[in-house]
Short mmCIF file of C-alpha atoms and ligand atoms in Angstrom, two decimals:
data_model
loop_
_atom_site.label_atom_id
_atom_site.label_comp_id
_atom_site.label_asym_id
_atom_site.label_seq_id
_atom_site.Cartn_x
_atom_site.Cartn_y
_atom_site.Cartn_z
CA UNK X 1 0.00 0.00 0.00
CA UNK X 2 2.28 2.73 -0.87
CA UNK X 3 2.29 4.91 -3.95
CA UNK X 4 5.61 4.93 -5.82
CA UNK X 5 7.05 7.82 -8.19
CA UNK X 6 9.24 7.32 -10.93
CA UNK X 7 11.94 9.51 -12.67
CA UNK X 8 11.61 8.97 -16.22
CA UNK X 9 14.63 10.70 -18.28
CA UNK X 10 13.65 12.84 -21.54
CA UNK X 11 15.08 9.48 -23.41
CA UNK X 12 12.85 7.32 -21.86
CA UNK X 13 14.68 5.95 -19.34
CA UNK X 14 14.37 5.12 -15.69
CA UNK X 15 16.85 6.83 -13.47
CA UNK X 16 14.97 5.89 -9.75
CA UNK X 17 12.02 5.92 -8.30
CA UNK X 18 10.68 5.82 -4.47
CA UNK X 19 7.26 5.12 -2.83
CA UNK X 20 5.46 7.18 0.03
CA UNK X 21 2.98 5.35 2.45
CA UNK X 22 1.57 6.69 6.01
CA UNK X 23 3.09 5.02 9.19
CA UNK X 24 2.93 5.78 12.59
CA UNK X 25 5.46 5.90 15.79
CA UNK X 26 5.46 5.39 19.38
CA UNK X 27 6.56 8.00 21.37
CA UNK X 28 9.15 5.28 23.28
CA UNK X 29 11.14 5.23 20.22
CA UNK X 30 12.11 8.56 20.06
CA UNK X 31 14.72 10.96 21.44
CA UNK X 32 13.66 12.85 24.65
CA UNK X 33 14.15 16.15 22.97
CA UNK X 34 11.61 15.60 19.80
CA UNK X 35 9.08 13.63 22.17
CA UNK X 36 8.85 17.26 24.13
CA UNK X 37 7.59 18.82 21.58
CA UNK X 38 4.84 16.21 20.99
CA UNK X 39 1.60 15.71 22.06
CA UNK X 40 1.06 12.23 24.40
CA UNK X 41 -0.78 10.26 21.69
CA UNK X 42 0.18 6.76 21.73
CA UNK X 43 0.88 6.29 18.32
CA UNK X 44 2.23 9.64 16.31
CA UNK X 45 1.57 9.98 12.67
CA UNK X 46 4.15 9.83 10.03
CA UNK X 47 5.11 9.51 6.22
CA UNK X 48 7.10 5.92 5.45
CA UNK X 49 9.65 6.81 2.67
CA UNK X 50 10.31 3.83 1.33
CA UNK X 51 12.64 1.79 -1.72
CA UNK X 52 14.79 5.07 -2.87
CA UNK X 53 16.87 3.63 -5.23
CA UNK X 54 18.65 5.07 -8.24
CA UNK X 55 19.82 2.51 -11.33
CA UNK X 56 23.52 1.52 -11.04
CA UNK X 57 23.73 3.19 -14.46
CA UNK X 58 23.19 6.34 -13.00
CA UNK X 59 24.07 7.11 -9.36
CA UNK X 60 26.39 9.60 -8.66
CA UNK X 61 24.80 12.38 -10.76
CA UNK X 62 22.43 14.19 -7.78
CA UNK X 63 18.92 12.06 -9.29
CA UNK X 64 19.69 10.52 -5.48
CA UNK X 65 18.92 13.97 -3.82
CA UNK X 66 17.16 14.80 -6.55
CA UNK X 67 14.12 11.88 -5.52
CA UNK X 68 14.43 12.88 -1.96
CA UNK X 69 14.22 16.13 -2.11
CA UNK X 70 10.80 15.43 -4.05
CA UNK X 71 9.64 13.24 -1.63
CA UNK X 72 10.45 15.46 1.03
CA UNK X 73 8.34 18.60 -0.97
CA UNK X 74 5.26 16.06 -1.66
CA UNK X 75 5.21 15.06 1.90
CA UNK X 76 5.30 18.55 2.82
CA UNK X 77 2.81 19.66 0.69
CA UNK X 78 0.42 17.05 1.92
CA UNK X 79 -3.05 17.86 3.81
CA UNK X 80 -2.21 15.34 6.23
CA UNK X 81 -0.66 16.11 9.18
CA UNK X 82 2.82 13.99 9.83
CA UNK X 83 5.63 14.58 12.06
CA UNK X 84 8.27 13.44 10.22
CA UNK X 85 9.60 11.26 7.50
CA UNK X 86 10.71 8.10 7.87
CA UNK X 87 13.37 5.92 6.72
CA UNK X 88 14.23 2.02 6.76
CA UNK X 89 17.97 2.14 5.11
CA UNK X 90 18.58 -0.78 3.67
CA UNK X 91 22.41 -0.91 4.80
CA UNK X 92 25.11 1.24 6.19
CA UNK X 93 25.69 3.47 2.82
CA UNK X 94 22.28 4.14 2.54
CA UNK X 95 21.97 5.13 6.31
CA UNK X 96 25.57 7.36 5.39
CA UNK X 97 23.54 8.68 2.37
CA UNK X 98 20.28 10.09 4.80
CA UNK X 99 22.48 11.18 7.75
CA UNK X 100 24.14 13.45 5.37
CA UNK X 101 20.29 14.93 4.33
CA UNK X 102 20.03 15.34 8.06
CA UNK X 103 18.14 12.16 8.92
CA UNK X 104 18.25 11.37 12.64
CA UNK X 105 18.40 7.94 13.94
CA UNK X 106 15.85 6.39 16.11
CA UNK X 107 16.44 5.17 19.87
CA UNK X 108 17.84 1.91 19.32
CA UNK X 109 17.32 1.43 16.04
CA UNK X 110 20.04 3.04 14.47
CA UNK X 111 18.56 1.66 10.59
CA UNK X 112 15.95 3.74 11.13
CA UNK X 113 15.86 7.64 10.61
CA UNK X 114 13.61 10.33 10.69
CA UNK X 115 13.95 14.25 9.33
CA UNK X 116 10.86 16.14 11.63
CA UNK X 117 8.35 18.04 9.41
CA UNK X 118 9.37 21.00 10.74
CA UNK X 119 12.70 20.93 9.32
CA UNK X 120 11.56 19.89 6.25
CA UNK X 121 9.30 23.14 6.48
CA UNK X 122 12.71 25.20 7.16
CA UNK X 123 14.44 23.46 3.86
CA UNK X 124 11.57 24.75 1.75
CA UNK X 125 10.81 27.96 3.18
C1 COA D 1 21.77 5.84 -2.07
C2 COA D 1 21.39 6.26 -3.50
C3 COA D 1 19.88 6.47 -3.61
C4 COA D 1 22.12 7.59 -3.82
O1 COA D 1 21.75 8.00 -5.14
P1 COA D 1 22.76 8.80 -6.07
O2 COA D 1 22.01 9.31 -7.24
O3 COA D 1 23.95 7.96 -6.35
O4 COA D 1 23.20 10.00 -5.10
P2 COA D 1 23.50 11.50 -5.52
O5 COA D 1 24.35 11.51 -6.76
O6 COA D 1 22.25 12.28 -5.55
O7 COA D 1 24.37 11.97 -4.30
C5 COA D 1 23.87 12.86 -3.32
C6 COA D 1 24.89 13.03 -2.22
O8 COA D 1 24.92 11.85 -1.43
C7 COA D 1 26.21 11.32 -1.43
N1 COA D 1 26.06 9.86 -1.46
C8 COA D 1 25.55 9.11 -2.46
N2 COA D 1 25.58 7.81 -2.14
C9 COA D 1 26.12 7.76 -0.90
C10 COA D 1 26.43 6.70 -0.02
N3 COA D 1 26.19 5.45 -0.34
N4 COA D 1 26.99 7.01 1.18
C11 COA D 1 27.23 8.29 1.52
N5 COA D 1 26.96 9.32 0.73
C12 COA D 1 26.42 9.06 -0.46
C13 COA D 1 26.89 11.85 -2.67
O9 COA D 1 28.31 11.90 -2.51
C14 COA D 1 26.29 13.23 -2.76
O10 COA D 1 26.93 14.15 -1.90
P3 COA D 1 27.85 15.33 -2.46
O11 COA D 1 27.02 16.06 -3.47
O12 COA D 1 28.18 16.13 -1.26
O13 COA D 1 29.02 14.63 -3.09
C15 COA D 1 21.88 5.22 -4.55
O14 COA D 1 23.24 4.98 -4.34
C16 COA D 1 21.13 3.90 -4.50
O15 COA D 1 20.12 3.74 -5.17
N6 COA D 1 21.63 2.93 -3.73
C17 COA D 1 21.02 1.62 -3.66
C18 COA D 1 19.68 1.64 -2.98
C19 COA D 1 19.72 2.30 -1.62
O16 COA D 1 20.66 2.10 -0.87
N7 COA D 1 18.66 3.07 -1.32
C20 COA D 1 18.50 3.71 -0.03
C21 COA D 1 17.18 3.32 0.54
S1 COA D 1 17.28 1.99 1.65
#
């Protein structure tokens, strides 16, 4: 259940694509300081970024930040209210890759990152 956008290149071809899907958090799993600033719901609303990937064919030429900086804009533009987005990486390059975006790392779970809404609001501004 996620909806997935593709970068098609004016030749035709596929240079990446990633999928957004809603997800949710518990307020355990985060750092004291962002849990502060939330409300005590049990579970807090978020937006899963999922399956980033750019073809081997074509990495290293910015489509990576290009796709993430376009999911990043579509989740902020989104009616629905989210806290952050979230990130599974796949391995430790990938986690390099969003740490350098300014992903955070969960409590504990050090594979999975968040980047609050609010800072995403502050990139776009
Ligand atoms: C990670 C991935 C999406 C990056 O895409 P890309 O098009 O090669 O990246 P870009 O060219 O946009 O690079 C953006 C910046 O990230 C850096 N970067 C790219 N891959 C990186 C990596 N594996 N580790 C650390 N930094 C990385 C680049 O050096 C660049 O920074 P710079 O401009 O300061 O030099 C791509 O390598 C990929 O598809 N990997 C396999 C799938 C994957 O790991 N997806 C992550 C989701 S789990």
């Amino acid at each position: 259940m996620a909806a997935c956008f593709i970068l098609v290149l004016q030749d035709g071809g596929i240079a990446g694509y990633y999928t957004l899907s809603s997800t949710a958090v518990q307020l355990p799993e985060l750092p004291e300081t962002v849990v502060r600033k939330l409300p005590r719901y049990p579970l807090i609303p978020a937006i899963l970024l999922g399956r980033l990937a750019v073809d081997q064919r074509y990495q290293g030429r910015g489509y990576g930040r290009f796709l993430l900086a376009d999911a990043l804009y579509r989740s902020l533009r989104s009616e629905i209210a989210s806290f952050a987005v979230i990130v599974n990486a796949k391995d430790e390059n990938a986690k390099r890759f969003y740490e350098r975006e300014s992903f955070l790392p969960f409590l504990d779970q050090p594979m999975k990152l968040f980047r609050p809404m609010s800072d995403i609001e502050a990139l776009f501004r």
